[in-house]
Amino acid sequence: MARSLPGFLAQIVAVALICCSFAAAASIFQPISDSHRSAALEIFDRSFGSLEETYEALRTFDVLGLERKPDVGTTACQSVSQTLASSSSNLKDIFYALKVNGVLKCELDAESVEGTVSTFQTAVGSASSLLEFYHSIGGLVLVKDQALKGDLFLADAEGAFRSIKALSQSDGRWRYSSSNPESSTHAAGLALEALAGVISLSSSEIDQSLIGTTKNDILKLFEQAEKYDDGTVYFDEEEIDAHESQGPLTSTWSVVRGITSFAAVTSGNLNLPGEKVLGLAKFFLGVGIPGGAKDFFNQVDSLACLESNRQVLSWNDSLCLIAIPLILSLPATVNSLTRKDALKVKVSTVLGSDAPPLMVKLVRAKDTPAIESQELKFDSENKVHVLETLKKSVDVGKYIFVFEIVFHDPEHKKVYAVESKAEVPIFLTGAVKVGNAEIAVLDSDLGSTETQKNLDFAGENLVSLSANHLQKLRLRFQLTTPLGHPFKPHQAILKLTHGSKVDHIFVVGSTGKQFEIILDFLGLVEKFYYLSGKYEIQLTVGDAVMENSFFKVIGHLDLDLPEAPEKAPRPPVQPVDAYSRFGPKAEIAHIFRAPEKRPPQELSLTFLGLTVLPLLGFIIGLLRLGVNLKNFPSAAAPALFAALFHLGIGAVLLLYVLFWLKLDLFTTLKILGFLGVFLLFVGHRTLSHLASTTSKVKSA
Amino acid sequence: MGRSSTVKETQALFQSLRSAYAATPNNLKIIDVYVGFAVLTAVIQVVYMAVVGSFPFNSFLSGVLSCIGTAVLAVCLRIQVNKDNKEFKDVAPERAFADFILCNLVLHLVIMNFMG
């Protein structure tokens, strides 16, 4: 545990606690900000594989107002020209190539444009699946919007409209093709965008009944939308493992694109309630900063569609709009009374642009009658609404403020979608005074005080007390808010730590203003494991709105407890210092056997010489006896055998010397086997020859 | 008087021994010299051990036993080769010699292994 946290750090911890403990009904959404922009620069900072990814990156940068790298533009334009010129590109690639061109405005030659237009026209005529319609019609719309070719119309617009409509289902979803029974909301979005494209490309007006049924489909689709308690609205697929499903973000993006493009080309009311549009905006903003490129693109593109779905019609005055959502956000939900922070509220569009002139009103605070309704002043420099004077009777604590937005121009109410009553949790923090603190040791029977000391939590002095098991320890203090009301913190905890690191934790209870805890050691003897000795006393008082939460060692207590009986529970084993258990052990000094004393080398060599002497004596003795080699056979064959016999014996003796020097027993035995057999054979021949010679001499 | 007779008698004893010994065939004398050589080598090794201590005891044993062993085998050869020995009349001396060689080779293999 850290030693005394400064108040400011405690406040940051409090904010973190607040962010984790939100009730679903009251939540904050922040519009797109600079942190989004820097995250986008990081996420999209790589080379792109396909034209689709390139388009996503370029569109995101465009919406966020970021500079793109120059080489990205040139390589992308090259890729676009190649794709349009090649005849083997499929519809999807050409479609995305044109989308990229829409952002980059590359130079394209007219021939390839003509080629793509004709590809698309034939594709529309022969399309059977939703994706084919989407890519081909979308491509033609892009060609028209980028003014690459004038006077572009669909040959059979109404037929195309009906074919796409045929794939719709009764619950508002769409199927991908007539052969595939799976339906999805993602497909619904694509279909609506394709239908909008058909309407914009038709030379004559489409039958109004068809458009009317499509509008009904949109409303039915919104009935399928998922909702959260805080008003967030989003679309998800029914079957998770459907073939094209990529998550709620992609499905909702597709629907938003679909309805905004549809609304842009039709007249009359779409009858989409403003709360639903606001709910969609909340969903995208609630994602925060996405981690992946595709999620980022989906979020940013949808928010851009929601913000800028104005349409310019040249022949029709009545604009059918989907309401533009406005977000009420607070840069800081934690305000400090000690610093006299003013509450700031910001109202902006989802992309962070300015809202039309309006006024923000604090209607009330939930469950707190003390806060009355008041208007917030608009600071035009910082574009925030400021609540300057929080009445003096507002104390520290957690509140839920209810804000209302009132437009200066009542017409704007139809154009913009805002929350009717925005509920925002606010934390007002302040310094809590700790007073009348005292610690005492009481005698149990009479309640008389043996020692009593006053505590000063601001100072550093530690008290020193002593007690035995028949006495009690009493700690008292009072907590008051800046306005003088009694304050009940989240944590008021007393901890007693023994020298052997065994600790005991108690909660300090309160009655009204006073916090008091009485530790009766008679009952706690067993809990303390009969450990007598010096205990350190620590007090922790903390709360989210308390700026000066503290954790303090008050002093020491010398506790005298009776001896532990045999059956008493042992104190729990304290965790061993990891380094002492897993660290290096003491060095072991090995004791080796002292080597034997060897004789000096000269002595050994002398005796080696002495050993040779008898051999010399033997040879001399043999010579004196008149040893001769007369019996050595003279004939060739026996002589050879005799010679081999002697050589064989010599070889065996040499083998023995080698055995002693470096061979091992098995090798020796192997070789000895061969030599022995050889020797036996040769020796037998020699000796039998000798024997026969001798017997001849004898008999002769 | 008694002492000189004892000395004279011992001298006479030695003389008769020498002359009797001179009559032994030459090959037996060769074997005798060989035995003497082997035993002398063993004695020198024992003296060495007495001087320096028996530290690599196995080496000492193998050295001494090789000498003694080969001496014993030579004595056996002498017994078998001696023509005066009636028991071994039908054993050809060459056969005895071959046994001597073979047993010596086996002995020395074991000695070499034990010496370390």
mmCIF file with all atom_site columns, N, CA and C in Angstrom, chain A residues 113-155:
data_model
loop_
_atom_site.group_PDB
_atom_site.id
_atom_site.type_symbol
_atom_site.label_atom_id
_atom_site.label_alt_id
_atom_site.label_comp_id
_atom_site.label_asym_id
_atom_site.label_entity_id
_atom_site.label_seq_id
_atom_site.pdbx_PDB_ins_code
_atom_site.Cartn_x
_atom_site.Cartn_y
_atom_site.Cartn_z
_atom_site.occupancy
_atom_site.B_iso_or_equiv
_atom_site.pdbx_formal_charge
_atom_site.auth_seq_id
_atom_site.auth_comp_id
_atom_site.auth_asym_id
_atom_site.auth_atom_id
_atom_site.pdbx_PDB_model_num
ATOM 1   N N  . VAL A 1 113 ? -13.379 5.001   -68.655 1.00 0.00 ? 113 VAL A N  1
ATOM 2   C CA . VAL A 1 113 ? -14.645 5.371   -68.015 1.00 0.00 ? 113 VAL A CA 1
ATOM 3   C C  . VAL A 1 113 ? -15.810 4.817   -68.822 1.00 0.00 ? 113 VAL A C  1
ATOM 4   N N  . GLU A 1 114 ? -15.738 4.975   -70.144 1.00 0.00 ? 114 GLU A N  1
ATOM 5   C CA . GLU A 1 114 ? -16.785 4.442   -71.004 1.00 0.00 ? 114 GLU A CA 1
ATOM 6   C C  . GLU A 1 114 ? -16.914 2.942   -70.804 1.00 0.00 ? 114 GLU A C  1
ATOM 7   N N  . GLY A 1 115 ? -15.753 2.295   -70.766 1.00 0.00 ? 115 GLY A N  1
ATOM 8   C CA . GLY A 1 115 ? -15.762 0.842   -70.573 1.00 0.00 ? 115 GLY A CA 1
ATOM 9   C C  . GLY A 1 115 ? -16.456 0.456   -69.278 1.00 0.00 ? 115 GLY A C  1
ATOM 10  N N  . THR A 1 116 ? -16.133 1.161   -68.192 1.00 0.00 ? 116 THR A N  1
ATOM 11  C CA . THR A 1 116 ? -16.737 0.803   -66.911 1.00 0.00 ? 116 THR A CA 1
ATOM 12  C C  . THR A 1 116 ? -18.238 1.076   -66.939 1.00 0.00 ? 116 THR A C  1
ATOM 13  N N  . VAL A 1 117 ? -18.626 2.170   -67.543 1.00 0.00 ? 117 VAL A N  1
ATOM 14  C CA . VAL A 1 117 ? -20.067 2.494   -67.589 1.00 0.00 ? 117 VAL A CA 1
ATOM 15  C C  . VAL A 1 117 ? -20.821 1.383   -68.286 1.00 0.00 ? 117 VAL A C  1
ATOM 16  N N  . SER A 1 118 ? -20.257 0.953   -69.435 1.00 0.00 ? 118 SER A N  1
ATOM 17  C CA . SER A 1 118 ? -20.973 -0.117  -70.145 1.00 0.00 ? 118 SER A CA 1
ATOM 18  C C  . SER A 1 118 ? -20.967 -1.406  -69.332 1.00 0.00 ? 118 SER A C  1
ATOM 19  N N  . THR A 1 119 ? -19.853 -1.700  -68.615 1.00 0.00 ? 119 THR A N  1
ATOM 20  C CA . THR A 1 119 ? -19.825 -2.896  -67.752 1.00 0.00 ? 119 THR A CA 1
ATOM 21  C C  . THR A 1 119 ? -20.937 -2.831  -66.725 1.00 0.00 ? 119 THR A C  1
ATOM 22  N N  . PHE A 1 120 ? -21.044 -1.636  -66.128 1.00 0.00 ? 120 PHE A N  1
ATOM 23  C CA . PHE A 1 120 ? -22.053 -1.508  -65.085 1.00 0.00 ? 120 PHE A CA 1
ATOM 24  C C  . PHE A 1 120 ? -23.461 -1.648  -65.660 1.00 0.00 ? 120 PHE A C  1
ATOM 25  N N  . GLN A 1 121 ? -23.707 -1.018  -66.801 1.00 0.00 ? 121 GLN A N  1
ATOM 26  C CA . GLN A 1 121 ? -25.056 -1.061  -67.364 1.00 0.00 ? 121 GLN A CA 1
ATOM 27  C C  . GLN A 1 121 ? -25.450 -2.499  -67.655 1.00 0.00 ? 121 GLN A C  1
ATOM 28  N N  . THR A 1 122 ? -24.505 -3.273  -68.253 1.00 0.00 ? 122 THR A N  1
ATOM 29  C CA . THR A 1 122 ? -24.837 -4.681  -68.534 1.00 0.00 ? 122 THR A CA 1
ATOM 30  C C  . THR A 1 122 ? -25.034 -5.452  -67.237 1.00 0.00 ? 122 THR A C  1
ATOM 31  N N  . ALA A 1 123 ? -24.215 -5.102  -66.231 1.00 0.00 ? 123 ALA A N  1
ATOM 32  C CA . ALA A 1 123 ? -24.350 -5.826  -64.965 1.00 0.00 ? 123 ALA A CA 1
ATOM 33  C C  . ALA A 1 123 ? -25.702 -5.581  -64.337 1.00 0.00 ? 123 ALA A C  1
ATOM 34  N N  . VAL A 1 124 ? -26.194 -4.332  -64.406 1.00 0.00 ? 124 VAL A N  1
ATOM 35  C CA . VAL A 1 124 ? -27.505 -4.027  -63.823 1.00 0.00 ? 124 VAL A CA 1
ATOM 36  C C  . VAL A 1 124 ? -28.576 -4.845  -64.509 1.00 0.00 ? 124 VAL A C  1
ATOM 37  N N  . GLY A 1 125 ? -28.428 -4.910  -65.850 1.00 0.00 ? 125 GLY A N  1
ATOM 38  C CA . GLY A 1 125 ? -29.443 -5.640  -66.586 1.00 0.00 ? 125 GLY A CA 1
ATOM 39  C C  . GLY A 1 125 ? -29.460 -7.116  -66.225 1.00 0.00 ? 125 GLY A C  1
ATOM 40  N N  . SER A 1 126 ? -28.272 -7.679  -65.977 1.00 0.00 ? 126 SER A N  1
ATOM 41  C CA . SER A 1 126 ? -28.230 -9.131  -65.779 1.00 0.00 ? 126 SER A CA 1
ATOM 42  C C  . SER A 1 126 ? -28.047 -9.520  -64.319 1.00 0.00 ? 126 SER A C  1
ATOM 43  N N  . ALA A 1 127 ? -28.137 -8.559  -63.404 1.00 0.00 ? 127 ALA A N  1
ATOM 44  C CA . ALA A 1 127 ? -27.823 -8.883  -62.004 1.00 0.00 ? 127 ALA A CA 1
ATOM 45  C C  . ALA A 1 127 ? -28.881 -9.778  -61.397 1.00 0.00 ? 127 ALA A C  1
ATOM 46  N N  . SER A 1 128 ? -28.453 -10.678 -60.547 1.00 0.00 ? 128 SER A N  1
ATOM 47  C CA . SER A 1 128 ? -29.426 -11.523 -59.845 1.00 0.00 ? 128 SER A CA 1
ATOM 48  C C  . SER A 1 128 ? -29.260 -11.441 -58.339 1.00 0.00 ? 128 SER A C  1
ATOM 49  N N  . SER A 1 129 ? -28.054 -11.096 -57.866 1.00 0.00 ? 129 SER A N  1
ATOM 50  C CA . SER A 1 129 ? -27.865 -11.053 -56.416 1.00 0.00 ? 129 SER A CA 1
ATOM 51  C C  . SER A 1 129 ? -27.769 -9.611  -55.962 1.00 0.00 ? 129 SER A C  1
ATOM 52  N N  . LEU A 1 130 ? -27.958 -9.409  -54.669 1.00 0.00 ? 130 LEU A N  1
ATOM 53  C CA . LEU A 1 130 ? -27.997 -8.051  -54.111 1.00 0.00 ? 130 LEU A CA 1
ATOM 54  C C  . LEU A 1 130 ? -26.663 -7.363  -54.294 1.00 0.00 ? 130 LEU A C  1
ATOM 55  N N  . LEU A 1 131 ? -25.578 -8.094  -54.091 1.00 0.00 ? 131 LEU A N  1
ATOM 56  C CA . LEU A 1 131 ? -24.258 -7.465  -54.178 1.00 0.00 ? 131 LEU A CA 1
ATOM 57  C C  . LEU A 1 131 ? -23.984 -6.985  -55.597 1.00 0.00 ? 131 LEU A C  1
ATOM 58  N N  . GLU A 1 132 ? -24.429 -7.752  -56.599 1.00 0.00 ? 132 GLU A N  1
ATOM 59  C CA . GLU A 1 132 ? -24.223 -7.302  -57.979 1.00 0.00 ? 132 GLU A CA 1
ATOM 60  C C  . GLU A 1 132 ? -24.951 -5.993  -58.228 1.00 0.00 ? 132 GLU A C  1
ATOM 61  N N  . PHE A 1 133 ? -26.220 -5.930  -57.753 1.00 0.00 ? 133 PHE A N  1
ATOM 62  C CA . PHE A 1 133 ? -26.984 -4.682  -57.911 1.00 0.00 ? 133 PHE A CA 1
ATOM 63  C C  . PHE A 1 133 ? -26.251 -3.546  -57.211 1.00 0.00 ? 133 PHE A C  1
ATOM 64  N N  . TYR A 1 134 ? -25.817 -3.831  -55.994 1.00 0.00 ? 134 TYR A N  1
ATOM 65  C CA . TYR A 1 134 ? -25.205 -2.777  -55.166 1.00 0.00 ? 134 TYR A CA 1
ATOM 66  C C  . TYR A 1 134 ? -23.978 -2.209  -55.844 1.00 0.00 ? 134 TYR A C  1
ATOM 67  N N  . HIS A 1 135 ? -23.087 -3.116  -56.277 1.00 0.00 ? 135 HIS A N  1
ATOM 68  C CA . HIS A 1 135 ? -21.840 -2.614  -56.860 1.00 0.00 ? 135 HIS A CA 1
ATOM 69  C C  . HIS A 1 135 ? -22.086 -1.906  -58.188 1.00 0.00 ? 135 HIS A C  1
ATOM 70  N N  . SER A 1 136 ? -22.950 -2.477  -59.029 1.00 0.00 ? 136 SER A N  1
ATOM 71  C CA . SER A 1 136 ? -23.128 -1.862  -60.347 1.00 0.00 ? 136 SER A CA 1
ATOM 72  C C  . SER A 1 136 ? -23.878 -0.531  -60.239 1.00 0.00 ? 136 SER A C  1
ATOM 73  N N  . ILE A 1 137 ? -24.974 -0.510  -59.495 1.00 0.00 ? 137 ILE A N  1
ATOM 74  C CA . ILE A 1 137 ? -25.713 0.750   -59.353 1.00 0.00 ? 137 ILE A CA 1
ATOM 75  C C  . ILE A 1 137 ? -24.879 1.774   -58.608 1.00 0.00 ? 137 ILE A C  1
ATOM 76  N N  . GLY A 1 138 ? -24.212 1.321   -57.572 1.00 0.00 ? 138 GLY A N  1
ATOM 77  C CA . GLY A 1 138 ? -23.351 2.249   -56.827 1.00 0.00 ? 138 GLY A CA 1
ATOM 78  C C  . GLY A 1 138 ? -22.278 2.835   -57.707 1.00 0.00 ? 138 GLY A C  1
ATOM 79  N N  . GLY A 1 139 ? -21.705 1.992   -58.578 1.00 0.00 ? 139 GLY A N  1
ATOM 80  C CA . GLY A 1 139 ? -20.687 2.502   -59.480 1.00 0.00 ? 139 GLY A CA 1
ATOM 81  C C  . GLY A 1 139 ? -21.225 3.560   -60.416 1.00 0.00 ? 139 GLY A C  1
ATOM 82  N N  . LEU A 1 140 ? -22.433 3.324   -60.940 1.00 0.00 ? 140 LEU A N  1
ATOM 83  C CA . LEU A 1 140 ? -23.014 4.313   -61.869 1.00 0.00 ? 140 LEU A CA 1
ATOM 84  C C  . LEU A 1 140 ? -23.290 5.620   -61.143 1.00 0.00 ? 140 LEU A C  1
ATOM 85  N N  . VAL A 1 141 ? -23.758 5.529   -59.890 1.00 0.00 ? 141 VAL A N  1
ATOM 86  C CA . VAL A 1 141 ? -24.011 6.747   -59.106 1.00 0.00 ? 141 VAL A CA 1
ATOM 87  C C  . VAL A 1 141 ? -22.718 7.521   -58.905 1.00 0.00 ? 141 VAL A C  1
ATOM 88  N N  . LEU A 1 142 ? -21.631 6.770   -58.644 1.00 0.00 ? 142 LEU A N  1
ATOM 89  C CA . LEU A 1 142 ? -20.334 7.447   -58.440 1.00 0.00 ? 142 LEU A CA 1
ATOM 90  C C  . LEU A 1 142 ? -19.882 8.146   -59.706 1.00 0.00 ? 142 LEU A C  1
ATOM 91  N N  . VAL A 1 143 ? -20.081 7.454   -60.848 1.00 0.00 ? 143 VAL A N  1
ATOM 92  C CA . VAL A 1 143 ? -19.685 8.074   -62.114 1.00 0.00 ? 143 VAL A CA 1
ATOM 93  C C  . VAL A 1 143 ? -20.452 9.369   -62.314 1.00 0.00 ? 143 VAL A C  1
ATOM 94  N N  . LYS A 1 144 ? -21.762 9.304   -61.990 1.00 0.00 ? 144 LYS A N  1
ATOM 95  C CA . LYS A 1 144 ? -22.590 10.498  -62.186 1.00 0.00 ? 144 LYS A CA 1
ATOM 96  C C  . LYS A 1 144 ? -22.161 11.618  -61.249 1.00 0.00 ? 144 LYS A C  1
ATOM 97  N N  . ASP A 1 145 ? -21.918 11.276  -59.962 1.00 0.00 ? 145 ASP A N  1
ATOM 98  C CA . ASP A 1 145 ? -21.587 12.305  -58.977 1.00 0.00 ? 145 ASP A CA 1
ATOM 99  C C  . ASP A 1 145 ? -20.247 12.935  -59.261 1.00 0.00 ? 145 ASP A C  1
ATOM 100 N N  . GLN A 1 146 ? -19.311 12.114  -59.789 1.00 0.00 ? 146 GLN A N  1
ATOM 101 C CA . GLN A 1 146 ? -17.990 12.682  -60.058 1.00 0.00 ? 146 GLN A CA 1
ATOM 102 C C  . GLN A 1 146 ? -17.946 13.362  -61.411 1.00 0.00 ? 146 GLN A C  1
ATOM 103 N N  . ALA A 1 147 ? -19.109 13.438  -62.054 1.00 0.00 ? 147 ALA A N  1
ATOM 104 C CA . ALA A 1 147 ? -19.228 14.157  -63.337 1.00 0.00 ? 147 ALA A CA 1
ATOM 105 C C  . ALA A 1 147 ? -18.249 13.650  -64.367 1.00 0.00 ? 147 ALA A C  1
ATOM 106 N N  . LEU A 1 148 ? -18.067 12.317  -64.373 1.00 0.00 ? 148 LEU A N  1
ATOM 107 C CA . LEU A 1 148 ? -17.144 11.736  -65.342 1.00 0.00 ? 148 LEU A CA 1
ATOM 108 C C  . LEU A 1 148 ? -17.819 11.547  -66.690 1.00 0.00 ? 148 LEU A C  1
ATOM 109 N N  . LYS A 1 149 ? -19.155 11.434  -66.595 1.00 0.00 ? 149 LYS A N  1
ATOM 110 C CA . LYS A 1 149 ? -19.877 11.283  -67.855 1.00 0.00 ? 149 LYS A CA 1
ATOM 111 C C  . LYS A 1 149 ? -21.226 11.968  -67.650 1.00 0.00 ? 149 LYS A C  1
ATOM 112 N N  . GLY A 1 150 ? -21.612 12.732  -68.613 1.00 0.00 ? 150 GLY A N  1
ATOM 113 C CA . GLY A 1 150 ? -22.882 13.448  -68.447 1.00 0.00 ? 150 GLY A CA 1
ATOM 114 C C  . GLY A 1 150 ? -24.047 12.585  -68.871 1.00 0.00 ? 150 GLY A C  1
ATOM 115 N N  . ASP A 1 151 ? -25.227 12.938  -68.378 1.00 0.00 ? 151 ASP A N  1
ATOM 116 C CA . ASP A 1 151 ? -26.457 12.302  -68.842 1.00 0.00 ? 151 ASP A CA 1
ATOM 117 C C  . ASP A 1 151 ? -26.431 10.795  -68.681 1.00 0.00 ? 151 ASP A C  1
ATOM 118 N N  . LEU A 1 152 ? -26.249 10.378  -67.479 1.00 0.00 ? 152 LEU A N  1
ATOM 119 C CA . LEU A 1 152 ? -26.209 8.942   -67.239 1.00 0.00 ? 152 LEU A CA 1
ATOM 120 C C  . LEU A 1 152 ? -27.547 8.519   -66.659 1.00 0.00 ? 152 LEU A C  1
ATOM 121 N N  . PHE A 1 153 ? -28.201 7.590   -67.318 1.00 0.00 ? 153 PHE A N  1
ATOM 122 C CA . PHE A 1 153 ? -29.485 7.111   -66.801 1.00 0.00 ? 153 PHE A CA 1
ATOM 123 C C  . PHE A 1 153 ? -29.532 5.604   -66.890 1.00 0.00 ? 153 PHE A C  1
ATOM 124 N N  . LEU A 1 154 ? -30.323 5.012   -66.018 1.00 0.00 ? 154 LEU A N  1
ATOM 125 C CA . LEU A 1 154 ? -30.518 3.567   -66.056 1.00 0.00 ? 154 LEU A CA 1
ATOM 126 C C  . LEU A 1 154 ? -31.544 3.228   -67.104 1.00 0.00 ? 154 LEU A C  1
ATOM 127 N N  . ALA A 1 155 ? -31.291 2.137   -67.781 1.00 0.00 ? 155 ALA A N  1
ATOM 128 C CA . ALA A 1 155 ? -32.215 1.775   -68.858 1.00 0.00 ? 155 ALA A CA 1
ATOM 129 C C  . ALA A 1 155 ? -33.586 1.434   -68.299 1.00 0.00 ? 155 ALA A C  1
#
